[in-house]
């Protein structure tokens, strides 16, 4: 938002330097992101002075040039070669001296230098008005009032507007400050805390008079919920022309191109008071009636930008008795606005429902100064005042007479907010006790009325235009920002309490597992919880009726809350793959959202995705692609880190996997993991294999809490390893070998590992070879060969009898 300092001074007569005023605005929460200089004439005519032509002679070497002697008030006249046909001795003229920077129509800079023109020296330039940026004429040089003193700076003669413009990063909640009036109101409150009491100057509308009632236009608001207040008045016998210089300067300073006196007034009042206005050409209002209503879906309407739009059934429209004229609060129609031929207007000032305007503007991809304000909520009680202010300005600049009474349809008045403020709560939240009289003074300066005072607090009435101040905490924030965050002191002593934090608290466990995964080369990602509703079509287990839908989605791709973390993870893989990063290891802690018949549910998940090679390319390590067993190792490592080891495995039931495993404890599923289906990967344009693990984090946390960690000394006695090469049927899994081994020797068998699998030549059909290692250890003594042999014999016997195994 741009705020002109000169314009601001019309409301509050402040003589501070621009930077100092900007600092105060920033302290008040209206952050000044930059200060720009505006000059109605670029360069400000610096270096241009008023000179007098002492003599004017024909140039000896050019028929159309003349040699002049010009007095610049320095006592030493200069010679200037001039080609203007109207230059003559005795004239007072503007002269650009050596070093002066001038600008052409495109803003390109050029510098006046000493030079020779057809052999004669020239020390400056006598200027035409277009060369100085004072007009468009180039018929000849400017001839000025003969009474002007020679040597006077041109900037003192001509009406040059020099202004400083604040670029304010306005937060969405500060709708009250979306104007010069609102900014001045805040500035006054801030100055009062510095013991500077300046009057806030309000534009007067006391001269508003209805001169006749010959052009009355009836107004009917059919959708009062969408247009809670609607005002209008007719103005006849106006003359459309260019706006005066002062008004053009105000608009240009904040980046608005002037159009004509009527349109410029509506823009001026919009940025002055924060109330959007619209002027309709009364000639195009058929039936002498305005109707505020919605139209049927699909109705065609062409806006001012000559784009034909298809209306939504919730778009509020301003219509006459026959046709739509304007999208309410957003954009006008192509044939309803003010043009050079306009002689009478219907001037509209209204309060439209912020949600309705926001949805309409978004649907049609329109973002205007009016919609920007309506969306955030303007002051509903300034509507009529702003209308009168604009009507008087139009009369001043375009003539005309007020030819109807003001129509003001306001069936249900907006009520002010009632809030109770506790002094104790204010002190706790601010961290410092502010004197009660100071609090009252600040509230009063913000138009917040103190209705009653008690020892413990205040009863307050908040004006309706402060729609961001409806709670006690909001009031305390207002007090603090005006009092000044920088005025809150820091204590030298820092007090802190040591809390008893559960080591199995969610954030602690997350940090533990995050550190582990990062140590294994994974990167944490954070995806948007909003996603496309189309993704549910990729899995039969996801249902559209379970989607949690957004009431006002930003786009179709962000229309629902996700039911699975997989698809946002695949989006990340696609994004990275398209940028030549195909070796990826990602994980995310996030939630899924489900809308069931009787309730809505949020579930916490940990997702792990890996694709491409496991490690970066290196001369030391051969490249090895991530596969199912690599992911399984990562999954088991996560669970083992939390002490979850007694797991039951079963085939995965989730249809996003082409193959996978589900690990559970009892009936509680902890994780599904496996290879993502190629049909799903194709939807995301992913050509390489992707492995995915989906942890039910709520269940993982629940069982991790029950796990009791035991500590014991490191054994002092050596461990012994023995290996078996077992010939087995293809159908036998390593899990069966592991279970039999552990059942055969529960005390001394510490570890069972599979270190080689062979299938192929020299083996009978339907057979495979497992190379299995067994680690034995006694915590109290060294094992003897006899003990070891006994255990290995027992293991061999059990493998042979239960699995039909043979030693190779």
mmCIF file of C-alpha atoms in Angstrom, residues 227-403:
data_model
loop_
_atom_site.group_PDB
_atom_site.id
_atom_site.type_symbol
_atom_site.label_atom_id
_atom_site.label_comp_id
_atom_site.label_asym_id
_atom_site.label_seq_id
_atom_site.Cartn_x
_atom_site.Cartn_y
_atom_site.Cartn_z
ATOM 1 C CA UNK A 227 -24.923 -6.091 0.449
ATOM 2 C CA UNK A 228 -25.701 -5.093 4.055
ATOM 3 C CA UNK A 229 -25.528 -1.374 3.201
ATOM 4 C CA UNK A 230 -26.050 0.396 -0.112
ATOM 5 C CA UNK A 231 -26.043 4.151 -0.734
ATOM 6 C CA UNK A 232 -26.456 6.112 -3.930
ATOM 7 C CA UNK A 233 -27.126 9.586 -5.261
ATOM 8 C CA UNK A 234 -27.629 11.168 -8.695
ATOM 9 C CA UNK A 235 -25.577 14.096 -10.031
ATOM 10 C CA UNK A 236 -26.672 15.858 -13.248
ATOM 11 C CA UNK A 237 -25.206 18.416 -15.673
ATOM 12 C CA UNK A 238 -21.595 17.442 -15.125
ATOM 13 C CA UNK A 239 -18.773 18.075 -17.589
ATOM 14 C CA UNK A 240 -16.121 15.418 -18.051
ATOM 15 C CA UNK A 241 -12.638 16.905 -18.279
ATOM 16 C CA UNK A 242 -9.095 16.414 -17.033
ATOM 17 C CA UNK A 243 -8.595 16.684 -13.281
ATOM 18 C CA UNK A 244 -6.733 19.671 -11.847
ATOM 19 C CA UNK A 245 -2.995 19.348 -11.235
ATOM 20 C CA UNK A 246 -3.317 18.893 -7.452
ATOM 21 C CA UNK A 247 -5.578 15.856 -7.851
ATOM 22 C CA UNK A 248 -3.439 14.329 -10.585
ATOM 23 C CA UNK A 249 -0.341 14.746 -8.404
ATOM 24 C CA UNK A 250 -2.025 12.956 -5.501
ATOM 25 C CA UNK A 251 -2.978 9.972 -7.666
ATOM 26 C CA UNK A 252 0.288 9.806 -9.594
ATOM 27 C CA UNK A 253 2.270 9.830 -6.350
ATOM 28 C CA UNK A 254 0.659 6.522 -5.301
ATOM 29 C CA UNK A 255 0.924 4.967 -8.756
ATOM 30 C CA UNK A 256 -2.547 5.656 -10.181
ATOM 31 C CA UNK A 257 -2.929 7.060 -13.698
ATOM 32 C CA UNK A 258 -5.493 9.907 -13.831
ATOM 33 C CA UNK A 259 -8.407 9.374 -16.256
ATOM 34 C CA UNK A 260 -10.960 12.158 -15.880
ATOM 35 C CA UNK A 261 -12.337 14.348 -13.122
ATOM 36 C CA UNK A 262 -15.175 11.993 -12.060
ATOM 37 C CA UNK A 263 -13.236 8.726 -12.104
ATOM 38 C CA UNK A 264 -10.299 10.455 -10.417
ATOM 39 C CA UNK A 265 -12.547 11.638 -7.591
ATOM 40 C CA UNK A 266 -13.779 8.103 -6.916
ATOM 41 C CA UNK A 267 -10.160 6.890 -6.817
ATOM 42 C CA UNK A 268 -9.184 9.832 -4.640
ATOM 43 C CA UNK A 269 -11.882 9.150 -2.028
ATOM 44 C CA UNK A 270 -11.062 5.421 -2.132
ATOM 45 C CA UNK A 271 -7.454 6.135 -1.084
ATOM 46 C CA UNK A 272 -8.393 9.063 1.130
ATOM 47 C CA UNK A 273 -11.080 7.392 3.278
ATOM 48 C CA UNK A 274 -10.833 3.702 2.324
ATOM 49 C CA UNK A 275 -14.356 3.587 0.865
ATOM 50 C CA UNK A 276 -14.632 2.220 -2.693
ATOM 51 C CA UNK A 277 -17.058 4.105 -4.930
ATOM 52 C CA UNK A 278 -18.430 3.549 -8.412
ATOM 53 C CA UNK A 279 -19.865 6.110 -10.834
ATOM 54 C CA UNK A 280 -22.437 4.787 -13.341
ATOM 55 C CA UNK A 281 -23.357 6.738 -16.451
ATOM 56 C CA UNK A 282 -27.038 7.419 -15.679
ATOM 57 C CA UNK A 283 -27.870 7.383 -19.402
ATOM 58 C CA UNK A 284 -27.217 3.614 -19.498
ATOM 59 C CA UNK A 285 -29.369 2.767 -16.448
ATOM 60 C CA UNK A 286 -32.521 1.374 -18.046
ATOM 61 C CA UNK A 287 -35.807 1.563 -16.200
ATOM 62 C CA UNK A 288 -34.384 4.240 -13.891
ATOM 63 C CA UNK A 289 -33.700 1.515 -11.352
ATOM 64 C CA UNK A 290 -30.755 -0.208 -9.675
ATOM 65 C CA UNK A 291 -31.121 -3.810 -8.496
ATOM 66 C CA UNK A 292 -28.476 -5.474 -6.310
ATOM 67 C CA UNK A 293 -28.810 -9.204 -6.825
ATOM 68 C CA UNK A 294 -27.243 -12.446 -8.061
ATOM 69 C CA UNK A 295 -27.899 -13.815 -11.548
ATOM 70 C CA UNK A 296 -28.233 -17.279 -13.024
ATOM 71 C CA UNK A 297 -25.067 -19.335 -13.387
ATOM 72 C CA UNK A 298 -23.570 -18.977 -16.852
ATOM 73 C CA UNK A 299 -24.858 -15.462 -17.511
ATOM 74 C CA UNK A 300 -22.462 -13.657 -19.843
ATOM 75 C CA UNK A 301 -21.032 -10.295 -18.746
ATOM 76 C CA UNK A 302 -18.328 -8.150 -20.359
ATOM 77 C CA UNK A 303 -16.191 -6.145 -17.946
ATOM 78 C CA UNK A 304 -14.280 -2.903 -18.468
ATOM 79 C CA UNK A 305 -11.208 -4.802 -19.695
ATOM 80 C CA UNK A 306 -13.336 -6.059 -22.628
ATOM 81 C CA UNK A 307 -13.242 -9.660 -21.373
ATOM 82 C CA UNK A 308 -16.478 -11.628 -21.548
ATOM 83 C CA UNK A 309 -16.948 -13.513 -18.307
ATOM 84 C CA UNK A 310 -19.317 -16.263 -17.289
ATOM 85 C CA UNK A 311 -20.974 -15.432 -13.979
ATOM 86 C CA UNK A 312 -21.356 -17.765 -11.021
ATOM 87 C CA UNK A 313 -24.708 -17.955 -9.295
ATOM 88 C CA UNK A 314 -23.134 -16.501 -6.118
ATOM 89 C CA UNK A 315 -21.594 -13.434 -7.847
ATOM 90 C CA UNK A 316 -23.317 -10.306 -6.566
ATOM 91 C CA UNK A 317 -24.151 -7.945 -9.421
ATOM 92 C CA UNK A 318 -25.309 -4.358 -9.741
ATOM 93 C CA UNK A 319 -28.043 -4.365 -12.414
ATOM 94 C CA UNK A 320 -30.564 -2.005 -13.903
ATOM 95 C CA UNK A 321 -34.096 -3.110 -14.738
ATOM 96 C CA UNK A 322 -32.853 -5.021 -17.790
ATOM 97 C CA UNK A 323 -29.150 -5.949 -17.636
ATOM 98 C CA UNK A 324 -26.127 -6.287 -15.342
ATOM 99 C CA UNK A 325 -23.927 -3.202 -15.027
ATOM 100 C CA UNK A 326 -21.151 -4.142 -12.622
ATOM 101 C CA UNK A 327 -19.670 -6.996 -10.581
ATOM 102 C CA UNK A 328 -20.346 -5.650 -7.091
ATOM 103 C CA UNK A 329 -17.208 -4.535 -5.295
ATOM 104 C CA UNK A 330 -14.899 -5.936 -7.984
ATOM 105 C CA UNK A 331 -15.129 -4.540 -11.514
ATOM 106 C CA UNK A 332 -17.417 -2.423 -13.675
ATOM 107 C CA UNK A 333 -19.078 -3.320 -16.955
ATOM 108 C CA UNK A 334 -17.841 -2.117 -20.311
ATOM 109 C CA UNK A 335 -20.825 0.129 -21.088
ATOM 110 C CA UNK A 336 -21.750 1.463 -17.662
ATOM 111 C CA UNK A 337 -18.722 3.595 -16.771
ATOM 112 C CA UNK A 338 -18.058 7.288 -17.180
ATOM 113 C CA UNK A 339 -16.953 8.481 -20.646
ATOM 114 C CA UNK A 340 -16.317 11.847 -22.332
ATOM 115 C CA UNK A 341 -19.993 12.044 -23.306
ATOM 116 C CA UNK A 342 -21.331 11.457 -19.785
ATOM 117 C CA UNK A 343 -23.514 14.300 -18.458
ATOM 118 C CA UNK A 344 -25.155 12.663 -15.437
ATOM 119 C CA UNK A 345 -24.112 9.894 -13.086
ATOM 120 C CA UNK A 346 -25.405 7.643 -10.347
ATOM 121 C CA UNK A 347 -22.769 7.531 -7.638
ATOM 122 C CA UNK A 348 -22.614 4.325 -5.572
ATOM 123 C CA UNK A 349 -21.133 3.844 -2.106
ATOM 124 C CA UNK A 350 -21.728 0.475 -0.442
ATOM 125 C CA UNK A 351 -20.602 -2.146 2.025
ATOM 126 C CA UNK A 352 -20.441 -5.597 0.422
ATOM 127 C CA UNK A 353 -19.941 -8.907 2.208
ATOM 128 C CA UNK A 354 -16.150 -9.506 2.388
ATOM 129 C CA UNK A 355 -16.380 -13.272 1.820
ATOM 130 C CA UNK A 356 -18.642 -12.829 -1.204
ATOM 131 C CA UNK A 357 -16.318 -10.268 -2.802
ATOM 132 C CA UNK A 358 -13.247 -12.396 -2.135
ATOM 133 C CA UNK A 359 -14.802 -15.474 -3.750
ATOM 134 C CA UNK A 360 -16.035 -13.507 -6.754
ATOM 135 C CA UNK A 361 -12.684 -11.765 -7.305
ATOM 136 C CA UNK A 362 -10.877 -15.098 -7.077
ATOM 137 C CA UNK A 363 -13.269 -16.870 -9.423
ATOM 138 C CA UNK A 364 -12.720 -14.284 -12.138
ATOM 139 C CA UNK A 365 -9.027 -13.680 -11.477
ATOM 140 C CA UNK A 366 -9.606 -10.003 -10.703
ATOM 141 C CA UNK A 367 -7.718 -8.011 -8.095
ATOM 142 C CA UNK A 368 -8.682 -4.342 -7.905
ATOM 143 C CA UNK A 369 -8.196 -1.586 -5.345
ATOM 144 C CA UNK A 370 -11.892 -1.892 -4.518
ATOM 145 C CA UNK A 371 -11.903 -5.675 -4.061
ATOM 146 C CA UNK A 372 -8.703 -5.434 -1.995
ATOM 147 C CA UNK A 373 -10.582 -3.315 0.543
ATOM 148 C CA UNK A 374 -13.979 -4.998 0.416
ATOM 149 C CA UNK A 375 -12.334 -8.415 0.949
ATOM 150 C CA UNK A 376 -10.751 -7.281 4.200
ATOM 151 C CA UNK A 377 -13.797 -5.447 5.533
ATOM 152 C CA UNK A 378 -14.248 -1.675 5.272
ATOM 153 C CA UNK A 379 -15.955 0.659 7.746
ATOM 154 C CA UNK A 380 -19.724 0.073 7.336
ATOM 155 C CA UNK A 381 -20.534 3.381 9.011
ATOM 156 C CA UNK A 382 -18.550 5.631 6.660
ATOM 157 C CA UNK A 383 -20.569 4.762 3.553
ATOM 158 C CA UNK A 384 -22.836 7.828 3.429
ATOM 159 C CA UNK A 385 -20.102 10.241 4.550
ATOM 160 C CA UNK A 386 -17.771 9.068 1.766
ATOM 161 C CA UNK A 387 -20.602 9.438 -0.750
ATOM 162 C CA UNK A 388 -21.154 13.062 0.259
ATOM 163 C CA UNK A 389 -17.419 13.750 0.194
ATOM 164 C CA UNK A 390 -17.145 12.406 -3.367
ATOM 165 C CA UNK A 391 -20.287 14.211 -4.533
ATOM 166 C CA UNK A 392 -18.949 17.569 -3.312
ATOM 167 C CA UNK A 393 -15.587 16.985 -5.008
ATOM 168 C CA UNK A 394 -17.330 16.082 -8.284
ATOM 169 C CA UNK A 395 -19.371 19.273 -8.062
ATOM 170 C CA UNK A 396 -16.175 21.242 -7.450
ATOM 171 C CA UNK A 397 -14.283 19.709 -10.366
ATOM 172 C CA UNK A 398 -16.984 18.782 -12.890
ATOM 173 C CA UNK A 399 -19.826 21.120 -12.012
ATOM 174 C CA UNK A 400 -23.247 19.550 -11.836
ATOM 175 C CA UNK A 401 -26.068 19.516 -9.332
ATOM 176 C CA UNK A 402 -27.216 16.938 -6.783
ATOM 177 C CA UNK A 403 -30.434 15.742 -8.414
#
